[in-house]
CSV table of C-alpha atoms and ligand atoms in Angstrom, one decimal:
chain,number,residue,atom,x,y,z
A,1,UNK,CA,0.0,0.0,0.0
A,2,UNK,CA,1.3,3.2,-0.8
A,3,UNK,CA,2.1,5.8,2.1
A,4,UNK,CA,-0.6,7.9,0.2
A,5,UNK,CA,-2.7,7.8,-2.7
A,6,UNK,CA,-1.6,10.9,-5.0
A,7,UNK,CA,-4.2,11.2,-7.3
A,8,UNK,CA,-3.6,15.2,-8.1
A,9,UNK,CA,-2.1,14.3,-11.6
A,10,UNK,CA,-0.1,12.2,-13.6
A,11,UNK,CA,2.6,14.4,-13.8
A,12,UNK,CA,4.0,13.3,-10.3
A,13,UNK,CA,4.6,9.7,-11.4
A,14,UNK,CA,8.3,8.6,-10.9
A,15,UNK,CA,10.5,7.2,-13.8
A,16,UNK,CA,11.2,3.2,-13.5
A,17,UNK,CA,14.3,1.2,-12.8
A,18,UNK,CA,14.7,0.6,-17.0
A,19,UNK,CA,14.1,4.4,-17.3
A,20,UNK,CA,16.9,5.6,-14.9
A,21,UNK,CA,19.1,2.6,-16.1
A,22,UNK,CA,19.1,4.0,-19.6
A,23,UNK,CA,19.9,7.0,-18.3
A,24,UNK,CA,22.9,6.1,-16.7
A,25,UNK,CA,24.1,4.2,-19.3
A,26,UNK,CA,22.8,6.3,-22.4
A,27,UNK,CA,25.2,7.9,-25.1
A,28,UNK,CA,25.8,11.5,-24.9
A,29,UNK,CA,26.6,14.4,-26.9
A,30,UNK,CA,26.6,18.2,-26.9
A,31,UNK,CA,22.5,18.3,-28.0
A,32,UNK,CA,22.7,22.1,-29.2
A,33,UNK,CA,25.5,21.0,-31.1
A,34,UNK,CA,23.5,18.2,-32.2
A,35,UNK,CA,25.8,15.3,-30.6
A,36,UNK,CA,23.6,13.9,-28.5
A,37,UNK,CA,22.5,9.8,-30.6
A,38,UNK,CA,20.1,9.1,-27.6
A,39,UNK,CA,18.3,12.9,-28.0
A,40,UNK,CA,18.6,12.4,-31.8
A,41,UNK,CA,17.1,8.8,-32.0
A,42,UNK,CA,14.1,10.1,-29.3
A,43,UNK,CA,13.6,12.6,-32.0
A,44,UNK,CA,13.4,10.4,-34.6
A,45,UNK,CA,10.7,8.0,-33.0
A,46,UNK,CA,8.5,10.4,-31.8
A,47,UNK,CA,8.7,12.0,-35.4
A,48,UNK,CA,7.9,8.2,-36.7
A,49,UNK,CA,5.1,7.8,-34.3
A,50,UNK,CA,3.2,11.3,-35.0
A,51,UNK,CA,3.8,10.5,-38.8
A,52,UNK,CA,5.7,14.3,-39.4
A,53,UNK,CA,9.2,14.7,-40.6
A,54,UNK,CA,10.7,15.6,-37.3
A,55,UNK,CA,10.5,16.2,-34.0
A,56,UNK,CA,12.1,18.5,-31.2
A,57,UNK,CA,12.2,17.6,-27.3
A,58,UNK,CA,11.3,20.1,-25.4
A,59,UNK,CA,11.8,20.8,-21.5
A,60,UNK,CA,7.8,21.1,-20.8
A,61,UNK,CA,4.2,20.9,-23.0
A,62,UNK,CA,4.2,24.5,-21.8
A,63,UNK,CA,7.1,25.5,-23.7
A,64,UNK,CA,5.8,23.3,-26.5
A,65,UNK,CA,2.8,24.9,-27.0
A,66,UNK,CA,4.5,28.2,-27.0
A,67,UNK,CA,6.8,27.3,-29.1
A,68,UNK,CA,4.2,25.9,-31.2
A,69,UNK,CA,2.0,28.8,-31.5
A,70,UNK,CA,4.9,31.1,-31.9
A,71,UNK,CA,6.4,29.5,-35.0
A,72,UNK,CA,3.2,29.3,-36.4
A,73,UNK,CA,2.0,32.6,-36.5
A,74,UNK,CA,2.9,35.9,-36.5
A,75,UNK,CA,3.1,38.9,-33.8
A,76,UNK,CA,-0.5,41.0,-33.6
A,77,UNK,CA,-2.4,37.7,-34.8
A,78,UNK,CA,-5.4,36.1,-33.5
A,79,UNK,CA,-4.8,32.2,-32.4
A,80,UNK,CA,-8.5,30.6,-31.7
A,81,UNK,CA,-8.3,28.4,-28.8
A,82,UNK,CA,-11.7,27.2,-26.5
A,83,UNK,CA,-12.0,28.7,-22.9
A,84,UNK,CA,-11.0,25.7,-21.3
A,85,UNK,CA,-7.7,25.0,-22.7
A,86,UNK,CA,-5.0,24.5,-20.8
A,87,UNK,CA,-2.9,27.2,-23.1
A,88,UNK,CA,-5.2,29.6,-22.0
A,89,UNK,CA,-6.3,28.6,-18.2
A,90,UNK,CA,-2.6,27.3,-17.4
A,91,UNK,CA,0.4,29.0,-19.5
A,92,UNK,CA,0.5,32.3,-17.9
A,93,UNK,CA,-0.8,33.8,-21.0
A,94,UNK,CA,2.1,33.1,-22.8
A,95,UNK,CA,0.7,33.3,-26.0
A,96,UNK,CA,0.0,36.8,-25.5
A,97,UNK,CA,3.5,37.8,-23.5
A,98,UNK,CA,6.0,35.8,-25.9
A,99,UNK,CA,4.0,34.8,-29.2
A,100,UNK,CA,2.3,38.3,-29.4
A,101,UNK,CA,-0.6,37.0,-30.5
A,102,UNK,CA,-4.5,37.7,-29.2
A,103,UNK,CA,-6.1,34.4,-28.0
A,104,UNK,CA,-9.5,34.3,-28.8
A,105,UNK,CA,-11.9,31.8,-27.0
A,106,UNK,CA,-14.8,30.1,-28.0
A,107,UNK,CA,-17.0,27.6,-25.3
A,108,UNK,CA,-16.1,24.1,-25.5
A,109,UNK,CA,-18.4,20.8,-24.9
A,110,UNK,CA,-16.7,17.7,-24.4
A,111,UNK,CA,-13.5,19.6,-25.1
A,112,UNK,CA,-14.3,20.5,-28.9
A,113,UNK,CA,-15.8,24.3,-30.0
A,114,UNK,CA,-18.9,24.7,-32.2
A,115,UNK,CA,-17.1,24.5,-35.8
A,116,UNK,CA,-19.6,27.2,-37.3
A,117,UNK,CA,-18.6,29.6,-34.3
A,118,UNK,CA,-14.8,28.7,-34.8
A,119,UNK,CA,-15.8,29.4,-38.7
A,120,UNK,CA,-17.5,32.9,-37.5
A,121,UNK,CA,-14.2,33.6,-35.7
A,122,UNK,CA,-11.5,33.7,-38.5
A,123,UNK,CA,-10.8,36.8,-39.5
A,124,UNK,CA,-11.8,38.0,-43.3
A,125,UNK,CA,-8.6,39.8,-44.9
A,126,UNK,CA,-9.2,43.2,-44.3
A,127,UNK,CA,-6.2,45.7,-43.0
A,128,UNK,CA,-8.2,46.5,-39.7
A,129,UNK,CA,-8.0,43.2,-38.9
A,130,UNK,CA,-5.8,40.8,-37.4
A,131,UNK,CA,-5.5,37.9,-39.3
A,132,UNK,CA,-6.1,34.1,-37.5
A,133,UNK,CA,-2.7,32.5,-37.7
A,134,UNK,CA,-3.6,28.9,-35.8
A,135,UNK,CA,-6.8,27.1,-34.7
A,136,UNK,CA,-5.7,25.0,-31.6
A,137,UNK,CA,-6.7,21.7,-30.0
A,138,UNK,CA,-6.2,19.5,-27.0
A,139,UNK,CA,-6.6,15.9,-27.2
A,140,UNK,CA,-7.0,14.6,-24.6
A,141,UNK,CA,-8.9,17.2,-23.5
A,142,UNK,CA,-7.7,18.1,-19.5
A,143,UNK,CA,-11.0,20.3,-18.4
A,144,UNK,CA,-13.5,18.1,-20.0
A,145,UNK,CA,-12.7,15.4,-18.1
A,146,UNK,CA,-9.4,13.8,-20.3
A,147,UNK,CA,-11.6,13.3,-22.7
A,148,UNK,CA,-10.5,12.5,-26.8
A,149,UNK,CA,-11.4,14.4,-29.2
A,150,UNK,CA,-14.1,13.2,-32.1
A,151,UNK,CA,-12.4,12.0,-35.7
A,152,UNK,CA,-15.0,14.3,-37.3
A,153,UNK,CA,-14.5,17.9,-35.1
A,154,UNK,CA,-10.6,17.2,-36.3
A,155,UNK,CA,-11.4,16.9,-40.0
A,156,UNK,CA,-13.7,19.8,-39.5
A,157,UNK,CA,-10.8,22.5,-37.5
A,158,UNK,CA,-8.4,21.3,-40.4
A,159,UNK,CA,-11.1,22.4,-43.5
A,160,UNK,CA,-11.5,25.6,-41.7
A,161,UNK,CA,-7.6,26.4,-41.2
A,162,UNK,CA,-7.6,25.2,-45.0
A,163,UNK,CA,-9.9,27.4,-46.0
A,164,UNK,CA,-8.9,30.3,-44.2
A,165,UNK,CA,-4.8,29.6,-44.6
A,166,UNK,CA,-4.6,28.9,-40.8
A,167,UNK,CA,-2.5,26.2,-39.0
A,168,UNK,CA,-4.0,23.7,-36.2
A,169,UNK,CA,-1.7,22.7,-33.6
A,170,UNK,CA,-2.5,19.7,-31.3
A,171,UNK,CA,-1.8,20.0,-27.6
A,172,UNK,CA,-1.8,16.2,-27.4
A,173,UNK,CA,-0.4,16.6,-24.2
A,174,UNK,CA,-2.0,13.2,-23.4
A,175,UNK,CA,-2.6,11.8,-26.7
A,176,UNK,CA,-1.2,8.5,-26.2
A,177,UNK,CA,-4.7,8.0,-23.4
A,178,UNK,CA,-6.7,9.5,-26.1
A,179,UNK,CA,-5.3,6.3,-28.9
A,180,UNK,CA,-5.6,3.9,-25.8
A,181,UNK,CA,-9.0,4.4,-25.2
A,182,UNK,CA,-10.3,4.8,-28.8
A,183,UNK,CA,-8.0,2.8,-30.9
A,184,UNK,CA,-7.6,5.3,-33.1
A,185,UNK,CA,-3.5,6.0,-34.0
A,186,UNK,CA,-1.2,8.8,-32.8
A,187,UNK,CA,-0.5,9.3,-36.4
A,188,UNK,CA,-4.0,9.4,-37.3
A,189,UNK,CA,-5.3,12.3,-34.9
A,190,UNK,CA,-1.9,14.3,-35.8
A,191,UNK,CA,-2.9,14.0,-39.8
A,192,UNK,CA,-5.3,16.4,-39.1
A,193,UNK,CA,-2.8,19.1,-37.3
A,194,UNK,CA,0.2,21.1,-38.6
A,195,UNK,CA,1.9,20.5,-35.6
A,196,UNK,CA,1.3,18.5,-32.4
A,197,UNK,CA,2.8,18.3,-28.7
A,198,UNK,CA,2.9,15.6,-26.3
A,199,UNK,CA,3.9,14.9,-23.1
A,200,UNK,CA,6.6,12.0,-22.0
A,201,UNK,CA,6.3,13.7,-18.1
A,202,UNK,CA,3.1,12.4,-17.6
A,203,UNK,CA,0.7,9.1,-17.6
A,204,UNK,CA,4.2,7.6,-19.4
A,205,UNK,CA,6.2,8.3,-16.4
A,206,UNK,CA,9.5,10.4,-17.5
A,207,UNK,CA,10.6,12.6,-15.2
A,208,UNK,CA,11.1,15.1,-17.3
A,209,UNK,CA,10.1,16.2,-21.3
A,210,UNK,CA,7.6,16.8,-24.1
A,211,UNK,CA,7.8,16.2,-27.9
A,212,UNK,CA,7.1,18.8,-30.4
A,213,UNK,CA,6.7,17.6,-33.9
A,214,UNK,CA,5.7,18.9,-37.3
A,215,UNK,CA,7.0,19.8,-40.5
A,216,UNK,CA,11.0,19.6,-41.0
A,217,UNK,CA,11.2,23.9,-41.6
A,218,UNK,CA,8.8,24.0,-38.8
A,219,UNK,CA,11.2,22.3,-36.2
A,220,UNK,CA,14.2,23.4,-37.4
A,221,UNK,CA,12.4,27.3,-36.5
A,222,UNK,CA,10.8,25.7,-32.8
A,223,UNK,CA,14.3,24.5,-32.6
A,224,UNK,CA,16.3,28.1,-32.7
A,225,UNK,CA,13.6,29.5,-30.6
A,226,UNK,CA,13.9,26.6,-27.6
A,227,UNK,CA,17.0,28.0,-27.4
A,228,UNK,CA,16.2,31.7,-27.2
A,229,UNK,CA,13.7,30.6,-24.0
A,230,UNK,CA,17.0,29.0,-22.8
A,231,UNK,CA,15.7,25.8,-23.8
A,232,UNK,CA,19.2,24.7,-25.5
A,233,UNK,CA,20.3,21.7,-23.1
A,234,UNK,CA,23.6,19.7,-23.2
A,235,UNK,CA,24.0,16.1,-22.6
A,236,UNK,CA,20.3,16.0,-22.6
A,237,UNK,CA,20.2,12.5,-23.9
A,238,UNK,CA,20.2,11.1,-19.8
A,239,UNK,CA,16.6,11.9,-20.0
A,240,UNK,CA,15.7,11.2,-23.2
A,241,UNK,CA,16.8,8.0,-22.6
A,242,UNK,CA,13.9,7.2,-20.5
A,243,UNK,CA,11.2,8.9,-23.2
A,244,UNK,CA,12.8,6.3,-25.7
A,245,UNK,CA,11.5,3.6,-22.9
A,246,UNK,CA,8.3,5.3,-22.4
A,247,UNK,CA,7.6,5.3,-25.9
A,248,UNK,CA,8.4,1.8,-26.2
A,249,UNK,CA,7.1,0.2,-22.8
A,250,UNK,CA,4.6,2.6,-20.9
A,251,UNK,CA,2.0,3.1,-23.5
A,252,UNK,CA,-0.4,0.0,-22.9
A,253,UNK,CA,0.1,0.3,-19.8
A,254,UNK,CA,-2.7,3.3,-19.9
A,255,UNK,CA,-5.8,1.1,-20.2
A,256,UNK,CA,-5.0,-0.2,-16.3
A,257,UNK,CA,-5.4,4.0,-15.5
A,258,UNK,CA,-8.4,4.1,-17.9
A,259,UNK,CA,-9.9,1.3,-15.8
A,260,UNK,CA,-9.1,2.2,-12.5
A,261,UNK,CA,-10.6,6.3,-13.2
A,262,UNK,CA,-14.0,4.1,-14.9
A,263,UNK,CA,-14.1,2.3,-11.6
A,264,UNK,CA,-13.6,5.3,-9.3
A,265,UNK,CA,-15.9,7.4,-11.6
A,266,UNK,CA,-18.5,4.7,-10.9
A,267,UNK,CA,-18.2,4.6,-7.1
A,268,UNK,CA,-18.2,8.4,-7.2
A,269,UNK,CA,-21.8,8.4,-9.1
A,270,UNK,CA,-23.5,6.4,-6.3
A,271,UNK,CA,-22.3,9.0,-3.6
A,272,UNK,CA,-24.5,11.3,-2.2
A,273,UNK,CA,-23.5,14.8,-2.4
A,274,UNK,CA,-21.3,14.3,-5.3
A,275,UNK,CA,-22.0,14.5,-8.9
A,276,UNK,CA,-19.6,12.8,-11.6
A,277,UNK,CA,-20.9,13.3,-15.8
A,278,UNK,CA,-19.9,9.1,-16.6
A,279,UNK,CA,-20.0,10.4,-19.8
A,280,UNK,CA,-16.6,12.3,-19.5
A,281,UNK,CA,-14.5,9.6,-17.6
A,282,UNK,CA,-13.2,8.0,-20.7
A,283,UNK,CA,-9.4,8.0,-19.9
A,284,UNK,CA,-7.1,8.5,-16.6
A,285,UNK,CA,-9.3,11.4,-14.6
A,286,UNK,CA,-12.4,11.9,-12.8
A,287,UNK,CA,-13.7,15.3,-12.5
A,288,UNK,CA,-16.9,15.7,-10.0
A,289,UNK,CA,-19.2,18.4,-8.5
A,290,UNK,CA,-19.2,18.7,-5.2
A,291,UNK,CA,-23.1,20.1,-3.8
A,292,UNK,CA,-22.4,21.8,-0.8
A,293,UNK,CA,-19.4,23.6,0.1
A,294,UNK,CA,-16.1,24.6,-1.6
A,295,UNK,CA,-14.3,21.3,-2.8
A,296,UNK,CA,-11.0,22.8,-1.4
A,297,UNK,CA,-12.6,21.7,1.9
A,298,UNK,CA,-13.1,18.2,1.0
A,299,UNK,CA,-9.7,18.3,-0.5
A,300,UNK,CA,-8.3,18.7,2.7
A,301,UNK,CA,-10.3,16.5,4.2
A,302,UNK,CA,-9.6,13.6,2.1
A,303,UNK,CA,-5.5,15.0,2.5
A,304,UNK,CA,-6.5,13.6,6.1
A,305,UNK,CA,-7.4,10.2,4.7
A,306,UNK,CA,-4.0,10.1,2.8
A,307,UNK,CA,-5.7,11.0,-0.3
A,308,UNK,CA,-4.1,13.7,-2.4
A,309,UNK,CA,-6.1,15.9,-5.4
A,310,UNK,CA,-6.8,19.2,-6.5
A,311,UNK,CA,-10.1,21.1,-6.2
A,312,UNK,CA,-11.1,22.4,-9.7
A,313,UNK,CA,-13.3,25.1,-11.8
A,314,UNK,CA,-14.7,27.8,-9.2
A,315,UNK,CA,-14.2,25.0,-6.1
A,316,UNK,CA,-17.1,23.1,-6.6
A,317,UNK,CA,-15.3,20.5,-8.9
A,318,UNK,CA,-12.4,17.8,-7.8
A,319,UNK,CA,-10.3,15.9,-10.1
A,320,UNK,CA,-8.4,12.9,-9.5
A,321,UNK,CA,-5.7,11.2,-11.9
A,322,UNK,CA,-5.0,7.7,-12.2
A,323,UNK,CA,-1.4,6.7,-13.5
A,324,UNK,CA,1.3,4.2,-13.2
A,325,UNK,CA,1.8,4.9,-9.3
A,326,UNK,CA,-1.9,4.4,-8.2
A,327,UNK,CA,-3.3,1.1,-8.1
A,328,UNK,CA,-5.9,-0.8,-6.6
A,329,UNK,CA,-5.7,-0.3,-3.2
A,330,UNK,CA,-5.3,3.5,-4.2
A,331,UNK,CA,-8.8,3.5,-5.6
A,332,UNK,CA,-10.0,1.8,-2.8
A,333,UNK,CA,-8.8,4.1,-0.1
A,334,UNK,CA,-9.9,7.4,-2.5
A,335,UNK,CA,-13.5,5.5,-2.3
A,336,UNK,CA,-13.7,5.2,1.7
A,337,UNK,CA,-12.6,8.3,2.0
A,338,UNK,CA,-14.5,10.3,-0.4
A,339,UNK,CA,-17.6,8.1,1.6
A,340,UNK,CA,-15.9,9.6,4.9
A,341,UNK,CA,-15.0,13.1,4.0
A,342,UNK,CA,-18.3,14.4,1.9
B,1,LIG,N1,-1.2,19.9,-17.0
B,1,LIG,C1,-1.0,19.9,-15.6
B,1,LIG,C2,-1.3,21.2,-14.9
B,1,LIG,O1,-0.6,22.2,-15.5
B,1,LIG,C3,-2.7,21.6,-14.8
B,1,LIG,C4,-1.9,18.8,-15.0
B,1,LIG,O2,-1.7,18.4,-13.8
B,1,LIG,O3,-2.8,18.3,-15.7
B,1,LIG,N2,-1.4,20.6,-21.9
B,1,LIG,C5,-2.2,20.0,-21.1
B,1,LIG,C6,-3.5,19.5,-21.6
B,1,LIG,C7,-1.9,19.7,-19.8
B,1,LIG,O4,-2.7,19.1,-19.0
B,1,LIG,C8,-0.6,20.2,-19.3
B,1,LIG,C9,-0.2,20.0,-17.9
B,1,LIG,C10,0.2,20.9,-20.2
B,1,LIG,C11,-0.2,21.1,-21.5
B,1,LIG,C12,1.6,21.5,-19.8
B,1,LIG,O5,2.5,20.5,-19.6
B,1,LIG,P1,3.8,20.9,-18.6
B,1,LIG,O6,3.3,20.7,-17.2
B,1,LIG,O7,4.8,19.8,-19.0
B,1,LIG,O8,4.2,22.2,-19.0
């Protein structure tokens, strides 16, 4: 039994013994200098996985997205993004500080906008305007609930950017729980973006890194600017080493989280006081309403129980996260609690 069951996200899960072996015993090189095999060949996979040409690490999803957005468009432009998004609820408005662009935000349901309104949103060319450089996405979508997005609302967000000469870029931050739960390929959901992130820190357990891929000229410019942002890192290849594991070893590994959030999602719906949309709970995370009170208050009291996660929204939601280092006994403990603490 774990000292505590730390269901607050799956960014806190540790590497494994294979993951910190290969980093011990990886080959290294200067990476800005492009010496670094293990960096290179991490690079190379992920590119080979998302189906682009090429592929950048990158220190965080933050400073992918950024970097994403930033390459893409240009200063004074309009990038449309939903309300919800974690670029524009969680990056300190870095879109706006570094990319000098103007988000603007449209609702989401089930983490995907309203295509017509995304339609009414891009600019016509007209030199009052700004034009709309990027259309993002988020798959899984964090705020609905991790939820994946549909094939069709893709397809649709890339006719738009077609029509209007936008780009789409993909925060696939957890797109690998998004293809485990719908079958559907990596390289399939990133056809439909220019450019697409994802996270190696997270449900697949590295300790540190995200993936930025796209086009080859697109890298090569995300590349130059990572290092601008002081992103340029050495002998970077001791942690790649463990994204080249993760991408080979902790990706099936997701269906046990998937199960363990449907099984906690359940026992959450039968509890009085709480409300959970079943609906939603598709991947790793359960988000719920609580009825009376703020949920920072349960949090704490569920801290109490040994049971760690955030309150959400405007403190009436809770989410929990299953990942690699929650298990059974984990859910079990979050339940008794939860029937405890409301
Ligand atoms: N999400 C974190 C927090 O920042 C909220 C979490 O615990 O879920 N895109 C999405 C969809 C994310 O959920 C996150 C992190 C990121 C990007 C940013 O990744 P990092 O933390 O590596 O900058």
């Amino acid at each position: 039994m774990h000292e505590t069951s730390d269901l607050r996200s799956d960014t806190v899960t540790k590497p494994t013994e294979k993951m910190k072996r290969a980093g011990m015993t990886a080959e290294l090189g200067d990476d800005v200098m492009r010496d670094d095999k293990t960096t290179i060949l991490l690079e190379k996979t992920a590119a080979e996985i998302t189906g682009k040409e090429d592929a950048l690490f990158v220190t965080s999803g933050t400073q992918g997205n950024l970097l994403a957005l930033s390459v893409h468009s240009e200063p004074g432009s309009e990038i449309i993004m939903d309300e919800q998004s974690h670029t524009f609820v969680h990056e300190q408005g870095g879109v706006a500080r570094i990319a000098l662009c103007q988000p603007v935000t449209l609702p989401m349901k089930r983490g995907m906008m309203d295509l017509d309104r995304v339609r009414e949103k891009v600019r016509a060319e007209d030199i009052h305007h700004p034009r709309t450089s990027v259309i993002e996405c988020e798959n899984t979508h964090n705020r609905a609930g991790g939820v994946p997005l549909e094939m069709e609302y893709l397809k649709g967000l890339r006719r738009i950017a077609d029509e209007c000469g936008a780009k789409v870029h993909m925060d696939g931050a957890r797109i690998f729980n998004a293809s485990v739960a719908t079958g559907i390929a990596v390289k399939e959901y990133a056809a439909e973006a220019d450019s697409v992130m994802f996270c190696l820190s997270k449900g697949l357990c590295c300790p540190i890194g995200s993936i930025l891929a796209g086009p080859a000229e697109f890298v090569a410019k995300a590349r130059r600017m990572r290092k601008v942002l002081g992103g340029g890192m050495r002998q970077v290849g001791f942690i790649a080493a463990a994204g080249i594991v993760a991408l080979e070893e902790m990706v099936e590994r997701l269906a046990e989280d998937h199960r363990r959030a449907r099984v906690l999602g359940e026992a959450v719906a039968g509890m009085p006081g709480l409300s959970v949309d079943l609906e939603s709970v598709r991947t790793n995370m359960v988000y719920f309403s609580v009825e009376k009170g703020p949920a920072s208050e349960l949090v704490e009291r569920l801290a109490a129980e040994k049971v760690l996660c955030f309150a959400e929204g405007d403190n009436r939601q809770i989410r929990m996260v299953c990942h690699k280092d929650v298990d059974d006994d984990d859910i079990d403990r979050a339940v008794e609690a939860l029937k405890k603490a409301v």
